[in-house]
Amino acid sequence: MPPKGHAILSASSADRWLHCPPSARLCESYADKGSDYAAEGTDAHALCEYKLRRALGLPAEDPTDNLTWYNEEMNDCAAGYAAYVLEQAEAAKQICADPVVLIEQRVDFSRWVEGGFGTADCIIIADGTLRVIDYKHGLGVLVSAEENPQMQCYALGALELFDGIYDIETVGMTIYQPRRDNVSTWEISKDALYRWADEVLKPTAELAFAGDGNYLCGEWCGFCKAKANCRARAEANLALAQYEFKLPPLLTDEDIEDILSKADELVSWASDIREYALRQAVSGRKWAGWKLVEGRSNRRYINDAVVADVVERAGFDPYERRVLGVTAMQKLLGKSRFGELLSPYIEKPQGKPTLVPESDKRPAMSTAEADFNENEGGQSYV
Ligand code: SF4
């Protein structure tokens, strides 16, 4: 979960500062604005903690009335998380008589990272294995546990507490991300984790804390407060814009493959700049050659009830009756009741073709043209 309190080198931003050490100090000069997504995540974590405590028979106060973002979906997700942790705790009991389950445990990994601390959602310790479980409520990015530095930092913090008391050989890390149907688990030996901590984490954290090291632009920039006006990111993206188009006049397949691999970052950088410039303009900043105007807007009723009344009195039916959409229906019924009643009537049509890197986990789709070409011995007819 996000750290409570401020850390320059937080576990949740470790992926960024491990790749781009000077970003840690650069981000310090930006205010911590928070966001609706972060507030929703905090509510979801509070509910998860409550459900898990109840599931384990521990005293807990129901936070629901104080949750701004509470809804049925959040309730289902938190219940699923509690059930998952309970399952893991039961599995631990099979190999160890007295496993320990810790909830919302503060962990300190400052032996490797100056001021490094965080809060692990759940830690299960049994002889042989220490497991860290992190709940992610976000939908935007599919989070993998594999070599995830945030999880590795939490695991190191957990080892600081329990290595020596328990005989731990393996460290397991799980990301539980229910809104993406994602439960990602990765295991590493304790010795390999300590090696990473000594050889990679510690020296890079020292560079980052000192504000040294090299700027490096990549997908982690999307989580950087400096993403809109960072010079290193701008230079890296402008280098792409100056792509050296050599003869012959048409791009080769290799040129296109090269550009494709950089296009996502270029688009995301351009939209960060646009968003930043707009925010500044709304706060009064003038950009030479640009002005603020009103965007397009659609007509709307001032008062729905009055409109319905007027239309009814004129002898018409102002309402339309439609079956709720899938998301709204699931919200109405709850996830399990929705599945129980409606699963035979739900289909998932084929998605629109999307070009993604080879590393993407989805299987490659076959297109009619590719099938045709295969059947015709790979010949193509233009
Ligand atoms: S935007 Fe990217 S390159 Fe620039 S400081 Fe942040 S992480 Fe580093």
mmCIF file of C-alpha atoms and ligand atoms in Angstrom:
data_model
loop_
_atom_site.group_PDB
_atom_site.id
_atom_site.type_symbol
_atom_site.label_atom_id
_atom_site.label_comp_id
_atom_site.label_asym_id
_atom_site.label_seq_id
_atom_site.Cartn_x
_atom_site.Cartn_y
_atom_site.Cartn_z
ATOM 1 C CA MET A 1 0.000 0.000 0.000
ATOM 2 C CA PRO A 2 1.156 3.627 -0.375
ATOM 3 C CA PRO A 3 3.506 4.700 2.433
ATOM 4 C CA LYS A 4 2.004 6.541 5.390
ATOM 5 C CA GLY A 5 4.384 9.454 5.874
ATOM 6 C CA HIS A 6 6.910 10.855 3.467
ATOM 7 C CA ALA A 7 9.969 8.974 2.253
ATOM 8 C CA ILE A 8 12.257 10.306 -0.478
ATOM 9 C CA LEU A 9 13.097 6.755 -1.486
ATOM 10 C CA SER A 10 9.738 5.089 -0.995
ATOM 11 C CA ALA A 11 9.221 1.439 -1.856
ATOM 12 C CA SER A 12 6.275 2.318 -4.084
ATOM 13 C CA SER A 13 8.472 4.540 -6.263
ATOM 14 C CA ALA A 14 11.498 2.197 -6.203
ATOM 15 C CA ASP A 15 10.994 1.087 -9.802
ATOM 16 C CA ARG A 16 11.421 4.728 -10.858
ATOM 17 C CA TRP A 17 14.396 5.724 -8.719
ATOM 18 C CA LEU A 18 16.218 2.439 -9.351
ATOM 19 C CA HIS A 19 16.053 3.151 -13.093
ATOM 20 C CA CYS A 20 16.522 6.922 -12.807
ATOM 21 C CA PRO A 21 18.277 7.719 -9.491
ATOM 22 C CA PRO A 22 18.277 11.562 -9.777
ATOM 23 C CA SER A 23 14.469 11.536 -10.134
ATOM 24 C CA ALA A 24 14.173 11.041 -6.349
ATOM 25 C CA ARG A 25 15.564 14.493 -5.510
ATOM 26 C CA LEU A 26 13.960 16.103 -8.541
ATOM 27 C CA CYS A 27 10.504 14.957 -7.363
ATOM 28 C CA GLU A 28 11.073 16.530 -3.954
ATOM 29 C CA SER A 29 10.419 19.989 -5.387
ATOM 30 C CA TYR A 30 6.875 19.039 -6.467
ATOM 31 C CA ALA A 31 3.895 19.256 -4.125
ATOM 32 C CA ASP A 32 2.184 15.996 -3.205
ATOM 33 C CA LYS A 33 -1.217 16.597 -4.773
ATOM 34 C CA GLY A 34 -2.878 13.209 -4.226
ATOM 35 C CA SER A 35 -5.592 12.026 -6.599
ATOM 36 C CA ASP A 36 -9.024 10.446 -6.635
ATOM 37 C CA TYR A 37 -7.387 7.131 -7.579
ATOM 38 C CA ALA A 38 -5.120 7.302 -4.532
ATOM 39 C CA ALA A 39 -8.077 8.175 -2.277
ATOM 40 C CA GLU A 40 -10.082 5.268 -3.711
ATOM 41 C CA GLY A 41 -7.120 2.947 -3.133
ATOM 42 C CA THR A 42 -6.827 4.094 0.488
ATOM 43 C CA ASP A 43 -10.535 3.340 1.063
ATOM 44 C CA ALA A 44 -10.173 -0.082 -0.553
ATOM 45 C CA HIS A 45 -7.188 -0.888 1.686
ATOM 46 C CA ALA A 46 -9.135 0.107 4.802
ATOM 47 C CA LEU A 47 -11.946 -2.239 3.773
ATOM 48 C CA CYS A 48 -9.491 -5.059 2.967
ATOM 49 C CA GLU A 49 -7.891 -4.679 6.384
ATOM 50 C CA TYR A 50 -11.283 -4.813 8.082
ATOM 51 C CA LYS A 51 -12.467 -7.882 6.145
ATOM 52 C CA LEU A 52 -9.214 -9.725 6.726
ATOM 53 C CA ARG A 53 -9.225 -9.005 10.458
ATOM 54 C CA ARG A 54 -12.807 -10.278 10.689
ATOM 55 C CA ALA A 55 -11.967 -13.366 8.625
ATOM 56 C CA LEU A 56 -9.123 -14.157 11.030
ATOM 57 C CA GLY A 57 -11.388 -13.644 14.044
ATOM 58 C CA LEU A 58 -9.591 -10.459 15.139
ATOM 59 C CA PRO A 59 -11.367 -7.385 16.518
ATOM 60 C CA ALA A 60 -12.022 -4.754 13.830
ATOM 61 C CA GLU A 61 -14.160 -1.691 13.349
ATOM 62 C CA ASP A 62 -16.258 -1.534 10.183
ATOM 63 C CA PRO A 63 -14.963 1.505 8.242
ATOM 64 C CA THR A 64 -17.701 1.418 5.561
ATOM 65 C CA ASP A 65 -19.613 4.514 6.734
ATOM 66 C CA ASN A 66 -16.453 6.591 6.467
ATOM 67 C CA LEU A 67 -15.448 5.406 3.005
ATOM 68 C CA THR A 68 -16.083 8.020 0.313
ATOM 69 C CA TRP A 69 -15.468 5.588 -2.553
ATOM 70 C CA TYR A 70 -17.244 2.530 -1.172
ATOM 71 C CA ASN A 71 -19.343 0.521 -3.649
ATOM 72 C CA GLU A 72 -20.403 -3.079 -4.215
ATOM 73 C CA GLU A 73 -17.401 -3.765 -6.404
ATOM 74 C CA MET A 74 -15.009 -2.566 -3.702
ATOM 75 C CA ASN A 75 -16.846 -4.746 -1.198
ATOM 76 C CA ASP A 76 -16.497 -7.825 -3.442
ATOM 77 C CA CYS A 77 -12.811 -7.102 -4.102
ATOM 78 C CA ALA A 78 -12.047 -6.763 -0.378
ATOM 79 C CA ALA A 79 -13.969 -9.970 0.424
ATOM 80 C CA GLY A 80 -12.006 -11.784 -2.313
ATOM 81 C CA TYR A 81 -8.723 -10.478 -0.887
ATOM 82 C CA ALA A 82 -9.601 -11.650 2.643
ATOM 83 C CA ALA A 83 -10.570 -15.100 1.299
ATOM 84 C CA TYR A 84 -7.311 -15.331 -0.659
ATOM 85 C CA VAL A 85 -5.149 -14.445 2.355
ATOM 86 C CA LEU A 86 -7.078 -16.908 4.505
ATOM 87 C CA GLU A 87 -6.369 -19.632 1.945
ATOM 88 C CA GLN A 88 -2.642 -18.789 2.043
ATOM 89 C CA ALA A 89 -2.653 -18.817 5.846
ATOM 90 C CA GLU A 90 -4.310 -22.261 5.814
ATOM 91 C CA ALA A 91 -1.679 -23.506 3.358
ATOM 92 C CA ALA A 92 1.056 -22.188 5.691
ATOM 93 C CA LYS A 93 -0.499 -24.180 8.567
ATOM 94 C CA GLN A 94 0.112 -27.374 6.604
ATOM 95 C CA ILE A 95 3.864 -26.847 6.770
ATOM 96 C CA CYS A 96 4.271 -25.024 10.073
ATOM 97 C CA ALA A 97 2.416 -25.411 13.378
ATOM 98 C CA ASP A 98 2.444 -21.730 14.260
ATOM 99 C CA PRO A 99 2.487 -19.500 11.165
ATOM 100 C CA VAL A 100 2.137 -15.767 11.801
ATOM 101 C CA VAL A 101 -0.161 -13.493 9.803
ATOM 102 C CA LEU A 102 0.588 -9.789 10.091
ATOM 103 C CA ILE A 103 -1.772 -7.172 8.717
ATOM 104 C CA GLU A 104 -0.746 -3.641 7.737
ATOM 105 C CA GLN A 105 2.735 -4.264 9.098
ATOM 106 C CA ARG A 106 5.175 -1.366 9.027
ATOM 107 C CA VAL A 107 8.454 -2.566 7.565
ATOM 108 C CA ASP A 108 11.828 -0.872 7.676
ATOM 109 C CA PHE A 109 14.410 -1.564 4.985
ATOM 110 C CA SER A 110 16.691 1.348 5.896
ATOM 111 C CA ARG A 111 19.706 -1.005 6.124
ATOM 112 C CA TRP A 112 19.798 -0.691 2.319
ATOM 113 C CA VAL A 113 17.762 2.446 1.581
ATOM 114 C CA GLU A 114 18.188 5.681 3.551
ATOM 115 C CA GLY A 115 14.890 6.393 5.340
ATOM 116 C CA GLY A 116 13.317 3.355 3.669
ATOM 117 C CA PHE A 117 10.085 2.189 5.231
ATOM 118 C CA GLY A 118 6.633 1.183 4.106
ATOM 119 C CA THR A 119 3.514 -0.704 5.105
ATOM 120 C CA ALA A 120 3.024 -4.250 3.872
ATOM 121 C CA ASP A 121 -0.649 -5.168 3.492
ATOM 122 C CA CYS A 122 -0.060 -8.698 4.712
ATOM 123 C CA ILE A 123 2.896 -10.858 5.673
ATOM 124 C CA ILE A 124 2.626 -14.578 6.333
ATOM 125 C CA ILE A 125 5.591 -16.219 8.005
ATOM 126 C CA ALA A 126 6.013 -19.933 8.328
ATOM 127 C CA ASP A 127 9.078 -22.133 8.583
ATOM 128 C CA GLY A 128 10.745 -22.176 5.210
ATOM 129 C CA THR A 129 8.818 -19.336 3.550
ATOM 130 C CA LEU A 130 8.008 -15.720 4.137
ATOM 131 C CA ARG A 131 5.203 -14.373 1.961
ATOM 132 C CA VAL A 132 4.325 -10.736 1.326
ATOM 133 C CA ILE A 133 0.914 -9.948 -0.178
ATOM 134 C CA ASP A 134 0.038 -6.560 -1.611
ATOM 135 C CA TYR A 135 -3.453 -5.489 -2.627
ATOM 136 C CA LYS A 136 -3.757 -3.236 -5.691
ATOM 137 C CA HIS A 137 -7.102 -1.614 -6.357
ATOM 138 C CA GLY A 138 -5.955 0.190 -9.520
ATOM 139 C CA LEU A 139 -7.122 -0.801 -12.974
ATOM 140 C CA GLY A 140 -4.776 1.203 -15.174
ATOM 141 C CA VAL A 141 -1.582 -0.840 -15.040
ATOM 142 C CA LEU A 142 -1.364 -4.614 -14.706
ATOM 143 C CA VAL A 143 1.131 -5.134 -11.882
ATOM 144 C CA SER A 144 3.480 -8.113 -11.887
ATOM 145 C CA ALA A 145 5.151 -9.507 -8.759
ATOM 146 C CA GLU A 146 8.154 -10.676 -10.762
ATOM 147 C CA GLU A 147 11.280 -8.756 -9.724
ATOM 148 C CA ASN A 148 8.950 -6.059 -8.399
ATOM 149 C CA PRO A 149 11.226 -3.717 -6.392
ATOM 150 C CA GLN A 150 8.411 -2.475 -4.142
ATOM 151 C CA MET A 151 7.655 -6.031 -3.073
ATOM 152 C CA GLN A 152 11.334 -6.844 -2.688
ATOM 153 C CA CYS A 153 11.787 -3.831 -0.393
ATOM 154 C CA TYR A 154 8.800 -4.926 1.735
ATOM 155 C CA ALA A 155 10.178 -8.461 1.846
ATOM 156 C CA LEU A 156 13.564 -7.148 3.022
ATOM 157 C CA GLY A 157 11.791 -5.154 5.740
ATOM 158 C CA ALA A 158 9.922 -8.286 6.775
ATOM 159 C CA LEU A 159 13.168 -10.279 6.878
ATOM 160 C CA GLU A 160 14.625 -7.604 9.183
ATOM 161 C CA LEU A 161 11.861 -8.536 11.638
ATOM 162 C CA PHE A 162 11.741 -12.313 11.301
ATOM 163 C CA ASP A 163 14.919 -13.729 9.773
ATOM 164 C CA GLY A 164 16.613 -15.573 12.606
ATOM 165 C CA ILE A 165 13.367 -16.174 14.490
ATOM 166 C CA TYR A 166 11.984 -18.312 11.679
ATOM 167 C CA ASP A 167 14.009 -20.548 9.446
ATOM 168 C CA ILE A 168 13.325 -18.756 6.154
ATOM 169 C CA GLU A 169 14.787 -19.987 2.881
ATOM 170 C CA THR A 170 12.331 -18.685 0.288
ATOM 171 C CA VAL A 171 10.567 -15.378 -0.045
ATOM 172 C CA GLY A 172 7.252 -15.288 -1.906
ATOM 173 C CA MET A 173 5.590 -12.110 -3.166
ATOM 174 C CA THR A 174 2.036 -11.814 -4.383
ATOM 175 C CA ILE A 175 0.196 -8.957 -6.021
ATOM 176 C CA TYR A 176 -3.567 -9.334 -5.610
ATOM 177 C CA GLN A 177 -5.224 -7.054 -8.217
ATOM 178 C CA PRO A 178 -8.854 -8.195 -8.436
ATOM 179 C CA ARG A 179 -10.174 -5.573 -10.854
ATOM 180 C CA ARG A 180 -7.721 -6.898 -13.442
ATOM 181 C CA ASP A 181 -8.318 -10.558 -12.469
ATOM 182 C CA ASN A 182 -4.634 -10.604 -11.655
ATOM 183 C CA VAL A 183 -2.976 -12.646 -8.930
ATOM 184 C CA SER A 184 0.736 -12.519 -9.675
ATOM 185 C CA THR A 185 3.169 -14.512 -7.534
ATOM 186 C CA TRP A 186 6.933 -14.683 -7.657
ATOM 187 C CA GLU A 187 9.445 -16.451 -5.456
ATOM 188 C CA ILE A 188 13.109 -15.840 -4.826
ATOM 189 C CA SER A 189 15.563 -17.469 -2.430
ATOM 190 C CA LYS A 190 16.406 -15.411 0.624
ATOM 191 C CA ASP A 191 20.092 -15.418 -0.353
ATOM 192 C CA ALA A 192 19.343 -14.077 -3.853
ATOM 193 C CA LEU A 193 17.152 -11.349 -2.373
ATOM 194 C CA TYR A 194 19.938 -10.265 -0.013
ATOM 195 C CA ARG A 195 22.366 -10.302 -2.940
ATOM 196 C CA TRP A 196 20.098 -7.995 -4.955
ATOM 197 C CA ALA A 197 19.735 -5.747 -1.918
ATOM 198 C CA ASP A 198 23.507 -5.458 -1.453
ATOM 199 C CA GLU A 199 24.564 -5.273 -5.081
ATOM 200 C CA VAL A 200 21.741 -3.306 -6.720
ATOM 201 C CA LEU A 201 19.398 -1.714 -4.185
ATOM 202 C CA LYS A 202 21.916 -0.255 -1.739
ATOM 203 C CA PRO A 203 24.366 1.343 -4.211
ATOM 204 C CA THR A 204 21.539 2.762 -6.354
ATOM 205 C CA ALA A 205 19.709 4.090 -3.295
ATOM 206 C CA GLU A 206 22.925 5.868 -2.249
ATOM 207 C CA LEU A 207 23.157 7.535 -5.677
ATOM 208 C CA ALA A 208 19.471 8.491 -5.546
ATOM 209 C CA PHE A 209 19.694 9.889 -2.025
ATOM 210 C CA ALA A 210 22.680 12.017 -3.031
ATOM 211 C CA GLY A 211 20.867 13.203 -6.179
ATOM 212 C CA ASP A 212 23.552 11.569 -8.339
ATOM 213 C CA GLY A 213 23.456 9.055 -11.158
ATOM 214 C CA ASN A 214 22.107 9.358 -14.661
ATOM 215 C CA TYR A 215 18.654 10.308 -15.816
ATOM 216 C CA LEU A 216 17.064 7.459 -17.707
ATOM 217 C CA CYS A 217 13.767 7.741 -19.500
ATOM 218 C CA GLY A 218 11.370 4.781 -19.763
ATOM 219 C CA GLU A 219 7.905 3.588 -18.808
ATOM 220 C CA TRP A 220 8.577 4.501 -15.150
ATOM 221 C CA CYS A 221 8.472 8.191 -16.197
ATOM 222 C CA GLY A 222 4.662 7.897 -16.188
ATOM 223 C CA PHE A 223 4.835 7.768 -12.358
ATOM 224 C CA CYS A 224 7.289 10.655 -12.015
ATOM 225 C CA LYS A 225 6.149 14.069 -10.786
ATOM 226 C CA ALA A 226 8.614 15.689 -13.211
ATOM 227 C CA LYS A 227 7.248 13.791 -16.201
ATOM 228 C CA ALA A 228 5.835 16.841 -17.982
ATOM 229 C CA ASN A 229 8.841 19.140 -17.780
ATOM 230 C CA CYS A 230 11.806 16.798 -17.314
ATOM 231 C CA ARG A 231 14.547 17.766 -19.753
ATOM 232 C CA ALA A 232 16.018 14.258 -20.022
ATOM 233 C CA ARG A 233 12.634 12.851 -21.010
ATOM 234 C CA ALA A 234 12.110 15.654 -23.519
ATOM 235 C CA GLU A 235 15.539 15.067 -25.060
ATOM 236 C CA ALA A 236 14.950 11.322 -25.353
ATOM 237 C CA ASN A 237 11.601 11.893 -27.048
ATOM 238 C CA LEU A 238 12.772 14.694 -29.290
ATOM 239 C CA ALA A 239 15.568 12.405 -30.484
ATOM 240 C CA LEU A 240 12.835 10.156 -31.831
ATOM 241 C CA ALA A 241 11.107 13.073 -33.513
ATOM 242 C CA GLN A 242 14.376 13.777 -35.340
ATOM 243 C CA TYR A 243 14.418 10.216 -36.668
ATOM 244 C CA GLU A 244 17.003 10.016 -39.365
ATOM 245 C CA PHE A 245 15.078 9.114 -42.468
ATOM 246 C CA LYS A 246 17.704 7.763 -44.836
ATOM 247 C CA LEU A 247 17.326 6.774 -48.457
ATOM 248 C CA PRO A 248 15.373 5.011 -49.888
ATOM 249 C CA PRO A 249 12.576 7.572 -49.442
ATOM 250 C CA LEU A 250 10.144 5.047 -47.992
ATOM 251 C CA LEU A 251 10.627 3.727 -44.467
ATOM 252 C CA THR A 252 11.878 0.160 -44.299
ATOM 253 C CA ASP A 253 10.129 -2.475 -42.163
ATOM 254 C CA GLU A 254 13.014 -2.163 -39.669
ATOM 255 C CA ASP A 255 12.489 1.628 -39.460
ATOM 256 C CA ILE A 256 8.796 1.089 -38.675
ATOM 257 C CA GLU A 257 9.573 -1.556 -36.049
ATOM 258 C CA ASP A 258 12.038 0.823 -34.432
ATOM 259 C CA ILE A 259 9.546 3.700 -34.381
ATOM 260 C CA LEU A 260 6.753 1.437 -33.075
ATOM 261 C CA SER A 261 8.875 0.476 -30.085
ATOM 262 C CA LYS A 262 9.201 4.150 -29.141
ATOM 263 C CA ALA A 263 5.771 5.450 -30.126
ATOM 264 C CA ASP A 264 3.940 4.702 -26.842
ATOM 265 C CA GLU A 265 6.450 6.658 -24.813
ATOM 266 C CA LEU A 266 6.379 9.511 -27.336
ATOM 267 C CA VAL A 267 2.572 9.723 -27.199
ATOM 268 C CA SER A 268 2.491 9.524 -23.409
ATOM 269 C CA TRP A 269 5.177 12.229 -23.102
ATOM 270 C CA ALA A 270 3.311 14.527 -25.519
ATOM 271 C CA SER A 271 0.056 14.103 -23.612
ATOM 272 C CA ASP A 272 1.812 14.775 -20.272
ATOM 273 C CA ILE A 273 3.180 18.037 -21.719
ATOM 274 C CA ARG A 274 -0.264 18.987 -23.052
ATOM 275 C CA GLU A 275 -1.920 18.271 -19.689
ATOM 276 C CA TYR A 276 0.746 20.214 -17.775
ATOM 277 C CA ALA A 277 0.518 23.214 -20.122
ATOM 278 C CA LEU A 278 -3.292 23.242 -19.826
ATOM 279 C CA ARG A 279 -3.179 23.106 -16.014
ATOM 280 C CA GLN A 280 -0.718 25.987 -15.970
ATOM 281 C CA ALA A 281 -2.802 28.005 -18.444
ATOM 282 C CA VAL A 282 -5.939 27.532 -16.337
ATOM 283 C CA SER A 283 -3.980 28.899 -13.369
ATOM 284 C CA GLY A 284 -3.176 32.031 -15.343
ATOM 285 C CA ARG A 285 0.061 31.248 -17.176
ATOM 286 C CA LYS A 286 0.365 32.602 -20.742
ATOM 287 C CA TRP A 287 2.072 30.442 -23.383
ATOM 288 C CA ALA A 288 3.261 32.508 -26.381
ATOM 289 C CA GLY A 289 1.188 31.612 -29.451
ATOM 290 C CA TRP A 290 -1.484 29.785 -27.439
ATOM 291 C CA LYS A 291 -4.749 30.776 -25.742
ATOM 292 C CA LEU A 292 -7.423 29.129 -23.633
ATOM 293 C CA VAL A 293 -10.851 28.711 -25.247
ATOM 294 C CA GLU A 294 -14.029 26.936 -24.238
ATOM 295 C CA GLY A 295 -14.165 23.363 -25.534
ATOM 296 C CA ARG A 296 -17.200 21.889 -27.268
ATOM 297 C CA SER A 297 -20.188 21.179 -25.052
ATOM 298 C CA ASN A 298 -23.550 19.472 -25.574
ATOM 299 C CA ARG A 299 -27.012 20.704 -24.691
ATOM 300 C CA ARG A 300 -28.408 19.268 -21.469
ATOM 301 C CA TYR A 301 -31.523 19.575 -19.306
ATOM 302 C CA ILE A 302 -31.381 21.982 -16.405
ATOM 303 C CA ASN A 303 -33.773 19.833 -14.392
ATOM 304 C CA ASP A 304 -34.670 16.233 -15.432
ATOM 305 C CA ALA A 305 -37.769 16.036 -13.214
ATOM 306 C CA VAL A 306 -39.270 19.223 -14.666
ATOM 307 C CA VAL A 307 -38.553 18.061 -18.240
ATOM 308 C CA ALA A 308 -40.242 14.673 -17.601
ATOM 309 C CA ASP A 309 -43.267 16.411 -16.084
ATOM 310 C CA VAL A 310 -43.645 18.841 -18.998
ATOM 311 C CA VAL A 311 -43.366 16.056 -21.604
ATOM 312 C CA GLU A 312 -45.831 13.813 -19.730
ATOM 313 C CA ARG A 313 -48.377 16.629 -19.501
ATOM 314 C CA ALA A 314 -47.993 17.123 -23.235
ATOM 315 C CA GLY A 315 -49.101 13.474 -23.675
ATOM 316 C CA PHE A 316 -45.734 11.809 -24.402
ATOM 317 C CA ASP A 317 -43.660 9.233 -22.555
ATOM 318 C CA PRO A 318 -40.330 10.882 -21.698
ATOM 319 C CA TYR A 319 -38.686 7.676 -20.419
ATOM 320 C CA GLU A 320 -36.871 4.878 -22.194
ATOM 321 C CA ARG A 321 -36.649 1.423 -20.615
ATOM 322 C CA ARG A 322 -33.408 -0.449 -21.230
ATOM 323 C CA VAL A 323 -31.568 -3.341 -19.672
ATOM 324 C CA LEU A 324 -28.701 -2.116 -17.528
ATOM 325 C CA GLY A 325 -25.216 -2.462 -19.015
ATOM 326 C CA VAL A 326 -22.879 -5.213 -17.761
ATOM 327 C CA THR A 327 -20.945 -2.990 -15.340
ATOM 328 C CA ALA A 328 -24.055 -1.343 -13.875
ATOM 329 C CA MET A 329 -25.814 -4.713 -13.593
ATOM 330 C CA GLN A 330 -22.851 -6.265 -11.781
ATOM 331 C CA LYS A 331 -22.844 -3.289 -9.442
ATOM 332 C CA LEU A 332 -26.569 -3.823 -8.795
ATOM 333 C CA LEU A 333 -26.349 -7.579 -8.178
ATOM 334 C CA GLY A 334 -22.857 -7.936 -6.713
ATOM 335 C CA LYS A 335 -20.142 -9.996 -8.450
ATOM 336 C CA SER A 336 -21.155 -13.480 -7.250
ATOM 337 C CA ARG A 337 -24.926 -13.059 -7.749
ATOM 338 C CA PHE A 338 -24.204 -11.573 -11.170
ATOM 339 C CA GLY A 339 -22.159 -14.658 -12.124
ATOM 340 C CA GLU A 340 -24.766 -17.035 -10.676
ATOM 341 C CA LEU A 341 -27.678 -15.515 -12.574
ATOM 342 C CA LEU A 342 -26.173 -14.249 -15.778
ATOM 343 C CA SER A 343 -22.994 -16.138 -16.723
ATOM 344 C CA PRO A 344 -24.754 -18.258 -19.425
ATOM 345 C CA TYR A 345 -25.940 -15.053 -21.054
ATOM 346 C CA ILE A 346 -22.663 -13.166 -21.180
ATOM 347 C CA GLU A 347 -20.304 -13.275 -24.133
ATOM 348 C CA LYS A 348 -17.065 -11.496 -24.814
ATOM 349 C CA PRO A 349 -16.850 -10.439 -28.453
ATOM 350 C CA GLN A 350 -13.488 -10.472 -30.150
ATOM 351 C CA GLY A 351 -11.566 -7.283 -29.353
ATOM 352 C CA LYS A 352 -10.395 -4.805 -31.975
ATOM 353 C CA PRO A 353 -6.946 -5.781 -33.352
ATOM 354 C CA THR A 354 -4.226 -4.016 -31.364
ATOM 355 C CA LEU A 355 -0.541 -4.048 -32.169
ATOM 356 C CA VAL A 356 1.490 -4.745 -29.005
ATOM 357 C CA PRO A 357 5.108 -5.738 -28.299
ATOM 358 C CA GLU A 358 5.992 -9.449 -28.589
ATOM 359 C CA SER A 359 6.509 -9.500 -24.775
ATOM 360 C CA ASP A 360 2.751 -8.903 -24.176
ATOM 361 C CA LYS A 361 1.171 -11.908 -22.412
ATOM 362 C CA ARG A 362 -1.897 -12.101 -24.686
ATOM 363 C CA PRO A 363 -1.755 -14.777 -27.392
ATOM 364 C CA ALA A 364 -1.281 -13.503 -30.944
ATOM 365 C CA MET A 365 -4.578 -13.327 -32.836
ATOM 366 C CA SER A 366 -4.955 -14.809 -36.268
ATOM 367 C CA THR A 367 -6.440 -12.693 -38.994
ATOM 368 C CA ALA A 368 -8.385 -13.938 -41.991
ATOM 369 C CA GLU A 369 -5.654 -12.666 -44.296
ATOM 370 C CA ALA A 370 -2.886 -14.433 -42.359
ATOM 371 C CA ASP A 371 -4.915 -17.680 -42.439
ATOM 372 C CA PHE A 372 -5.475 -17.261 -46.164
ATOM 373 C CA ASN A 373 -1.802 -16.625 -46.824
ATOM 374 C CA GLU A 374 -0.851 -19.667 -44.746
ATOM 375 C CA ASN A 375 -3.247 -21.874 -46.718
ATOM 376 C CA GLU A 376 -1.895 -20.514 -49.971
ATOM 377 C CA GLY A 377 1.658 -21.420 -48.995
ATOM 378 C CA GLY A 378 2.560 -17.939 -47.784
ATOM 379 C CA GLN A 379 1.896 -16.186 -51.110
ATOM 380 C CA SER A 380 0.236 -12.826 -50.953
ATOM 381 C CA TYR A 381 -1.977 -11.372 -53.652
ATOM 382 C CA VAL A 382 -2.130 -7.640 -53.978
HETATM 383 S S1 SF4 B 1 10.609 12.011 -16.070
HETATM 384 FE FE1 SF4 B 1 11.726 10.089 -16.333
HETATM 385 S S2 SF4 B 1 13.788 10.689 -16.917
HETATM 386 FE FE2 SF4 B 1 12.803 12.495 -16.026
HETATM 387 S S3 SF4 B 1 13.354 12.442 -13.849
HETATM 388 FE FE3 SF4 B 1 11.388 11.430 -14.046
HETATM 389 S S4 SF4 B 1 11.906 9.249 -14.251
HETATM 390 FE FE4 SF4 B 1 13.772 10.398 -14.687
#
